[in-house]
Amino acid sequence: MSAMLKKFLCWSSHLVACQRRLSFVSRMWYMKNLRQDDEACAAALATGHLFLFHRLAPLLRGHGAGSFTSPSLHYADVRSLLQALGADESLLKESVLIGCRDDQLAHFCLDVGHLDRASVENVCQGKFVDVKKSFLLLSGAEAPLVAKGQALLRWHQSNKFCGASGQPTWRNQAGSRRTCSASGEVYYPTMAPVVIVLVSDGRRCLLGRQASFPVGLYSALAGFCDVGESLEEALRREVAEEVGLEVDGVRYSSSQHWPHPRSSFMLACHAHVSPAHTQLSVDGSELQDARWFTLEQIDAALEAKAPPGAGPARADVAPWLPPKHAIARHLISEWAEGRRPREAARGDTPA
């Protein structure tokens, strides 16, 4: 490759990176303006797209072979839908801003829970699906928008009155805040911090399951952070309470918004325990089961296309893992990627 070609490719790559940064900054400035300017937000809504919910269940549309999407409907189409079902068009003002595309086409969400569910599904050629189930059906790119939309709609439905004065609160057009009509106190959407941790003894990882999980599903341990706790303190406490292990090392991984059971902010970490102290003492009030899994079992689970059949869990069977866009799945994949080279070097990984 010539020096000139190398220079051109380097310059092209730099230009693409700069354009991406400028695109992101431009979108953030645009979103900030919409949150601050009610008139600008109303104008964006009139040309924007909406994701529909029915009593907090998102609208999904099948595309064959088990593929589902959360369709975004043009403002004019939603207005026609409301007209066709005899609903007041002013409902559109309850739409909440959730994002925008690079071309500044704004995305909103709207709950049409007061309309007949079957009628809306028929017109939209889709189905309203419980948000938990929807996360098993959607792609990774769409799931965050659905989670954000559901969380914001739920927050508005739960915060129509001021906690101090008892008086009604009113929202701005974007739905990014509510203000008390009496005191002027401003409220913003909140999230509950949750620590989620994948524990390892160096060669195995620890997964647990709650009784409410689907059959065969195991995941990383998780729990809410208490007031006054640091992330590390909350992590060590949860591991000690749920499985009776003492953590001796913590490494932060990443974070994610998660809509269950309310609006949660997941702080994901890896934790290490001593190989000499791995005996589990499972708290039955927190978990139905917890167990250690080898890399071989985790690799099989990562490749699984369907959950295991019904029946009691067995130690020799690979677990069914959370969906690919869940941060628990990210932690598990991250651990497996880190273990493979080490076990290959030891000659432990099966051919």
Short mmCIF file of C-alpha atoms in Angstrom, two decimals:
data_model
loop_
_atom_site.label_atom_id
_atom_site.label_comp_id
_atom_site.label_asym_id
_atom_site.label_seq_id
_atom_site.Cartn_x
_atom_site.Cartn_y
_atom_site.Cartn_z
CA MET A 1 0.00 0.00 0.00
CA SER A 2 1.42 3.35 -1.04
CA ALA A 3 2.12 6.11 1.49
CA MET A 4 -0.42 8.36 -0.25
CA LEU A 5 -3.16 5.70 -0.02
CA LYS A 6 -2.38 5.12 3.65
CA LYS A 7 -2.62 8.86 4.29
CA PHE A 8 -5.93 9.06 2.42
CA LEU A 9 -7.43 6.14 4.38
CA CYS A 10 -6.26 7.64 7.66
CA TRP A 11 -7.78 11.02 6.73
CA SER A 12 -11.06 9.36 5.66
CA SER A 13 -11.29 7.46 8.94
CA HIS A 14 -10.63 10.66 10.89
CA LEU A 15 -13.31 12.50 8.88
CA VAL A 16 -15.91 9.78 9.57
CA ALA A 17 -15.09 9.89 13.30
CA CYS A 18 -15.42 13.69 13.33
CA GLN A 19 -18.76 13.51 11.53
CA ARG A 20 -20.06 11.00 14.07
CA ARG A 21 -19.01 13.25 16.95
CA LEU A 22 -20.61 16.29 15.33
CA SER A 23 -23.78 14.30 14.64
CA PHE A 24 -24.01 13.25 18.29
CA VAL A 25 -23.37 16.77 19.58
CA SER A 26 -25.93 18.18 17.14
CA ARG A 27 -28.57 15.71 18.34
CA MET A 28 -27.85 16.51 21.98
CA TRP A 29 -28.19 20.27 21.34
CA TYR A 30 -31.44 19.66 19.47
CA MET A 31 -32.86 17.49 22.25
CA LYS A 32 -31.89 20.06 24.88
CA ASN A 33 -33.68 22.77 22.94
CA LEU A 34 -36.84 20.65 22.66
CA ARG A 35 -36.84 20.05 26.41
CA GLN A 36 -36.53 23.77 27.11
CA ASP A 37 -38.79 25.21 24.39
CA ASP A 38 -42.42 24.02 24.46
CA GLU A 39 -43.25 25.57 21.08
CA ALA A 40 -40.28 23.96 19.38
CA CYS A 41 -41.18 20.61 20.95
CA ALA A 42 -44.82 20.90 19.78
CA ALA A 43 -43.58 21.61 16.24
CA ALA A 44 -41.23 18.60 16.41
CA LEU A 45 -44.12 16.42 17.60
CA ALA A 46 -46.26 17.44 14.61
CA THR A 47 -43.59 16.08 12.24
CA GLY A 48 -42.27 13.31 14.46
CA HIS A 49 -42.82 9.61 15.02
CA LEU A 50 -44.52 7.97 17.99
CA PHE A 51 -44.14 4.61 19.76
CA LEU A 52 -47.49 3.48 21.16
CA PHE A 53 -48.14 1.83 24.53
CA HIS A 54 -51.35 0.50 26.05
CA ARG A 55 -51.29 0.67 29.84
CA LEU A 56 -47.48 0.62 29.63
CA ALA A 57 -47.36 -2.40 27.28
CA PRO A 58 -45.47 -1.51 24.05
CA LEU A 59 -46.92 -2.13 20.59
CA LEU A 60 -44.97 -4.80 18.68
CA ARG A 61 -45.33 -5.93 15.10
CA GLY A 62 -44.24 -9.34 13.82
CA HIS A 63 -42.13 -9.75 10.69
CA GLY A 64 -42.05 -13.51 10.33
CA ALA A 65 -39.60 -16.12 11.65
CA GLY A 66 -40.08 -14.87 15.21
CA SER A 67 -38.81 -11.39 14.38
CA PHE A 68 -40.51 -8.44 16.10
CA THR A 69 -40.13 -4.67 15.99
CA SER A 70 -41.61 -1.77 17.88
CA PRO A 71 -43.05 0.31 15.03
CA SER A 72 -42.78 4.10 15.08
CA LEU A 73 -45.91 5.71 13.68
CA HIS A 74 -46.03 9.13 12.05
CA TYR A 75 -47.89 11.82 13.99
CA ALA A 76 -50.50 12.12 11.22
CA ASP A 77 -51.18 8.37 11.34
CA VAL A 78 -51.70 8.43 15.11
CA ARG A 79 -54.02 11.42 14.76
CA SER A 80 -56.03 9.49 12.15
CA LEU A 81 -56.12 6.51 14.51
CA LEU A 82 -57.57 8.65 17.30
CA GLN A 83 -60.15 10.12 14.92
CA ALA A 84 -61.17 6.68 13.68
CA LEU A 85 -61.71 5.44 17.24
CA GLY A 86 -63.59 8.56 18.33
CA ALA A 87 -60.86 9.72 20.73
CA ASP A 88 -59.93 13.31 21.55
CA GLU A 89 -56.93 14.44 19.48
CA SER A 90 -55.68 16.45 22.46
CA LEU A 91 -54.33 13.12 23.76
CA LEU A 92 -51.37 13.68 21.43
CA LYS A 93 -50.19 16.47 23.75
CA GLU A 94 -49.48 13.76 26.32
CA SER A 95 -46.70 12.37 24.10
CA VAL A 96 -43.29 12.24 25.77
CA LEU A 97 -40.01 12.97 24.00
CA ILE A 98 -37.59 10.01 24.04
CA GLY A 99 -35.03 10.72 21.32
CA CYS A 100 -34.28 11.82 17.78
CA ARG A 101 -32.51 10.64 14.65
CA ASP A 102 -29.47 12.25 13.06
CA ASP A 103 -31.79 14.14 10.67
CA GLN A 104 -33.56 15.63 13.73
CA LEU A 105 -36.72 13.58 13.32
CA ALA A 106 -37.98 13.44 16.90
CA HIS A 107 -39.25 10.27 18.57
CA PHE A 108 -42.03 10.36 21.15
CA CYS A 109 -44.03 7.77 23.09
CA LEU A 110 -47.74 7.84 23.90
CA ASP A 111 -49.94 5.64 26.10
CA VAL A 112 -53.39 5.00 24.62
CA GLY A 113 -54.59 2.90 27.54
CA HIS A 114 -58.05 4.49 27.62
CA LEU A 115 -58.78 3.19 24.10
CA ASP A 116 -60.03 -0.30 23.27
CA ARG A 117 -56.91 -2.45 23.06
CA ALA A 118 -58.13 -4.81 20.34
CA SER A 119 -59.28 -1.91 18.15
CA VAL A 120 -55.90 -0.19 18.30
CA GLU A 121 -54.10 -3.47 17.59
CA ASN A 122 -56.31 -4.10 14.59
CA VAL A 123 -55.70 -0.65 13.09
CA CYS A 124 -51.95 -0.78 13.77
CA GLN A 125 -51.56 -4.43 12.72
CA GLY A 126 -49.66 -5.25 15.88
CA LYS A 127 -49.99 -6.50 19.45
CA PHE A 128 -49.45 -4.81 22.79
CA VAL A 129 -47.02 -7.02 24.69
CA ASP A 130 -46.00 -6.95 28.35
CA VAL A 131 -42.72 -5.08 28.57
CA LYS A 132 -40.91 -8.04 30.19
CA LYS A 133 -41.89 -10.33 27.32
CA SER A 134 -41.12 -7.64 24.75
CA PHE A 135 -37.49 -7.59 25.89
CA LEU A 136 -37.20 -11.23 24.84
CA LEU A 137 -38.58 -10.44 21.38
CA LEU A 138 -36.97 -7.14 20.39
CA SER A 139 -33.54 -6.48 18.94
CA GLY A 140 -30.91 -4.76 21.03
CA ALA A 141 -31.29 -1.48 19.15
CA GLU A 142 -35.02 -1.09 19.87
CA ALA A 143 -35.15 -2.33 23.46
CA PRO A 144 -33.57 0.81 25.03
CA LEU A 145 -36.17 3.08 23.40
CA VAL A 146 -39.00 0.89 24.65
CA ALA A 147 -37.47 0.85 28.14
CA LYS A 148 -37.06 4.63 28.19
CA GLY A 149 -40.55 5.25 26.86
CA GLN A 150 -42.20 2.93 29.36
CA ALA A 151 -40.23 4.39 32.27
CA LEU A 152 -41.15 7.98 31.40
CA LEU A 153 -44.82 7.17 30.85
CA ARG A 154 -44.97 5.32 34.17
CA TRP A 155 -43.29 8.24 35.97
CA HIS A 156 -45.81 10.74 34.62
CA GLN A 157 -48.73 8.51 35.55
CA SER A 158 -47.39 8.22 39.12
CA ASN A 159 -46.46 11.86 39.71
CA LYS A 160 -49.54 13.89 38.85
CA PHE A 161 -49.59 15.44 42.33
CA CYS A 162 -46.93 17.15 44.43
CA GLY A 163 -45.70 15.06 47.35
CA ALA A 164 -45.33 18.15 49.55
CA SER A 165 -48.43 20.25 48.80
CA GLY A 166 -50.77 17.59 47.43
CA GLN A 167 -51.60 19.92 44.56
CA PRO A 168 -51.58 18.90 40.86
CA THR A 169 -48.35 19.06 38.92
CA TRP A 170 -48.11 20.09 35.29
CA ARG A 171 -45.62 18.86 32.72
CA ASN A 172 -43.67 20.63 30.04
CA GLN A 173 -44.34 19.65 26.42
CA ALA A 174 -41.33 17.32 26.21
CA GLY A 175 -42.32 15.53 29.40
CA SER A 176 -38.85 15.98 30.89
CA ARG A 177 -40.15 17.54 34.12
CA ARG A 178 -43.26 18.30 36.18
CA THR A 179 -43.90 21.44 38.24
CA CYS A 180 -46.15 21.86 41.28
CA SER A 181 -48.99 24.24 40.47
CA ALA A 182 -48.94 25.65 44.01
CA SER A 183 -45.31 25.87 45.13
CA GLY A 184 -43.48 25.82 41.81
CA GLU A 185 -41.39 22.86 42.98
CA VAL A 186 -39.87 21.11 39.96
CA TYR A 187 -39.69 17.31 39.74
CA TYR A 188 -37.57 15.27 37.33
CA PRO A 189 -37.84 11.57 36.40
CA THR A 190 -35.87 9.39 38.80
CA MET A 191 -34.20 5.98 38.66
CA ALA A 192 -33.38 3.54 41.46
CA PRO A 193 -29.68 2.48 41.51
CA VAL A 194 -29.21 -1.30 41.33
CA VAL A 195 -25.95 -3.17 41.54
CA ILE A 196 -25.69 -6.27 39.33
CA VAL A 197 -22.66 -8.49 39.75
CA LEU A 198 -21.15 -11.57 38.18
CA VAL A 199 -19.18 -13.40 40.86
CA SER A 200 -16.25 -15.63 39.88
CA ASP A 201 -13.85 -17.85 41.80
CA GLY A 202 -11.29 -17.63 39.01
CA ARG A 203 -12.51 -20.62 36.97
CA ARG A 204 -16.30 -20.61 37.41
CA CYS A 205 -19.00 -17.93 37.53
CA LEU A 206 -21.98 -17.78 39.86
CA LEU A 207 -25.54 -17.37 38.58
CA GLY A 208 -28.83 -17.37 40.46
CA ARG A 209 -32.53 -17.46 39.71
CA GLN A 210 -35.66 -16.07 41.33
CA ALA A 211 -38.88 -18.04 41.46
CA SER A 212 -40.47 -15.55 39.07
CA PHE A 213 -37.90 -16.26 36.32
CA PRO A 214 -38.88 -18.31 33.25
CA VAL A 215 -38.01 -22.01 33.47
CA GLY A 216 -34.26 -22.58 33.29
CA LEU A 217 -33.28 -18.90 33.35
CA TYR A 218 -30.25 -17.97 35.46
CA SER A 219 -28.73 -14.52 35.74
CA ALA A 220 -26.18 -12.43 37.61
CA LEU A 221 -26.97 -11.42 41.19
CA ALA A 222 -28.59 -8.02 41.66
CA GLY A 223 -30.04 -5.80 44.35
CA PHE A 224 -30.99 -2.21 45.12
CA CYS A 225 -28.41 0.11 46.64
CA ASP A 226 -29.31 1.35 50.12
CA VAL A 227 -29.20 5.04 51.03
CA GLY A 228 -25.66 6.03 52.00
CA GLU A 229 -23.98 3.02 50.39
CA SER A 230 -21.25 3.16 47.80
CA LEU A 231 -21.44 0.86 44.79
CA GLU A 232 -18.80 -1.43 46.31
CA GLU A 233 -20.56 -1.58 49.68
CA ALA A 234 -23.90 -2.44 48.07
CA LEU A 235 -22.26 -5.15 45.95
CA ARG A 236 -20.50 -6.82 48.88
CA ARG A 237 -23.66 -6.67 51.00
CA GLU A 238 -25.87 -8.22 48.29
CA VAL A 239 -23.46 -11.10 47.64
CA ALA A 240 -23.13 -11.77 51.37
CA GLU A 241 -26.91 -11.66 51.93
CA GLU A 242 -27.97 -13.72 48.92
CA VAL A 243 -25.34 -16.46 48.72
CA GLY A 244 -23.17 -16.10 51.86
CA LEU A 245 -19.91 -15.27 50.06
CA GLU A 246 -17.32 -12.63 50.92
CA VAL A 247 -16.08 -10.62 47.94
CA ASP A 248 -12.36 -9.80 47.87
CA GLY A 249 -12.17 -7.89 44.56
CA VAL A 250 -14.48 -5.69 42.46
CA ARG A 251 -14.15 -4.42 38.88
CA TYR A 252 -16.67 -2.06 37.27
CA SER A 253 -17.95 -3.05 33.83
CA SER A 254 -20.78 -0.85 32.51
CA SER A 255 -24.29 0.51 33.16
CA GLN A 256 -27.78 0.29 31.69
CA HIS A 257 -31.28 1.57 32.27
CA TRP A 258 -33.71 -1.28 32.99
CA PRO A 259 -37.49 -0.89 33.38
CA HIS A 260 -38.01 -3.72 35.92
CA PRO A 261 -39.50 -3.62 38.44
CA ARG A 262 -39.67 0.15 38.10
CA SER A 263 -37.13 2.45 36.47
CA SER A 264 -33.78 1.02 37.55
CA PHE A 265 -30.22 2.15 36.84
CA MET A 266 -28.12 -1.01 36.60
CA LEU A 267 -24.47 -0.68 37.65
CA ALA A 268 -22.68 -3.79 36.43
CA CYS A 269 -19.52 -5.21 38.00
CA HIS A 270 -17.38 -8.31 38.13
CA ALA A 271 -16.47 -9.62 41.59
CA HIS A 272 -13.93 -12.19 42.73
CA VAL A 273 -14.11 -14.56 45.68
CA SER A 274 -11.41 -16.81 47.06
CA PRO A 275 -11.36 -20.32 45.48
CA ALA A 276 -10.98 -21.63 49.02
CA HIS A 277 -14.30 -20.13 50.14
CA THR A 278 -16.95 -20.94 47.53
CA GLN A 279 -19.50 -22.86 49.60
CA LEU A 280 -22.90 -21.27 48.94
CA SER A 281 -25.52 -20.43 51.55
CA VAL A 282 -28.52 -19.37 49.46
CA ASP A 283 -31.12 -17.07 50.99
CA GLY A 284 -34.38 -18.74 49.99
CA SER A 285 -36.35 -15.54 50.45
CA GLU A 286 -34.23 -13.86 47.77
CA LEU A 287 -33.34 -16.68 45.38
CA GLN A 288 -34.85 -19.98 44.36
CA ASP A 289 -31.42 -21.34 43.44
CA ALA A 290 -27.80 -20.31 42.85
CA ARG A 291 -24.94 -22.38 41.49
CA TRP A 292 -21.50 -22.28 39.95
CA PHE A 293 -21.14 -22.76 36.18
CA THR A 294 -18.06 -23.73 34.19
CA LEU A 295 -16.91 -22.03 31.00
CA GLU A 296 -18.09 -25.08 29.04
CA GLN A 297 -21.62 -24.67 30.42
CA ILE A 298 -21.63 -20.91 29.82
CA ASP A 299 -20.41 -21.32 26.23
CA ALA A 300 -23.21 -23.81 25.61
CA ALA A 301 -25.72 -21.38 27.11
CA LEU A 302 -24.45 -18.52 24.96
CA GLU A 303 -25.03 -20.65 21.86
CA ALA A 304 -28.46 -21.94 22.92
CA LYS A 305 -31.35 -21.03 20.61
CA ALA A 306 -34.19 -22.21 22.86
CA PRO A 307 -34.73 -22.53 26.62
CA PRO A 308 -34.40 -25.94 28.31
CA GLY A 309 -37.53 -27.99 28.80
CA ALA A 310 -39.63 -27.90 31.93
CA GLY A 311 -38.50 -29.86 34.95
CA PRO A 312 -36.04 -29.50 37.82
CA ALA A 313 -32.72 -27.82 37.06
CA ARG A 314 -29.69 -30.12 36.85
CA ALA A 315 -26.07 -29.25 37.52
CA ASP A 316 -24.97 -30.80 34.22
CA VAL A 317 -27.35 -28.72 32.09
CA ALA A 318 -26.40 -25.30 30.70
CA PRO A 319 -28.50 -22.41 32.00
CA TRP A 320 -30.86 -20.29 29.89
CA LEU A 321 -29.43 -16.76 29.88
CA PRO A 322 -31.03 -13.27 29.80
CA PRO A 323 -31.63 -11.65 26.38
CA LYS A 324 -28.63 -10.34 24.46
CA HIS A 325 -29.34 -6.68 25.17
CA ALA A 326 -29.58 -7.22 28.96
CA ILE A 327 -26.56 -6.08 30.91
CA ALA A 328 -26.50 -9.41 32.76
CA ARG A 329 -25.86 -11.13 29.42
CA HIS A 330 -23.08 -8.62 28.74
CA LEU A 331 -21.40 -9.48 32.05
CA ILE A 332 -21.61 -13.21 31.34
CA SER A 333 -20.22 -12.81 27.79
CA GLU A 334 -17.45 -10.58 29.10
CA TRP A 335 -16.46 -13.18 31.68
CA ALA A 336 -16.46 -15.98 29.10
CA GLU A 337 -14.31 -13.97 26.69
CA GLY A 338 -11.79 -13.38 29.45
CA ARG A 339 -11.70 -17.04 30.50
CA ARG A 340 -11.32 -18.72 27.09
CA PRO A 341 -7.66 -17.80 26.44
CA ARG A 342 -6.66 -18.87 29.96
CA GLU A 343 -8.40 -22.23 29.80
CA ALA A 344 -7.11 -22.84 26.29
CA ALA A 345 -3.58 -22.22 27.58
CA ARG A 346 -4.20 -24.72 30.39
CA GLY A 347 -5.68 -27.23 27.96
CA ASP A 348 -8.99 -27.26 29.88
CA THR A 349 -11.33 -26.27 27.05
CA PRO A 350 -12.82 -29.24 25.16
CA ALA A 351 -11.95 -29.47 21.50
#
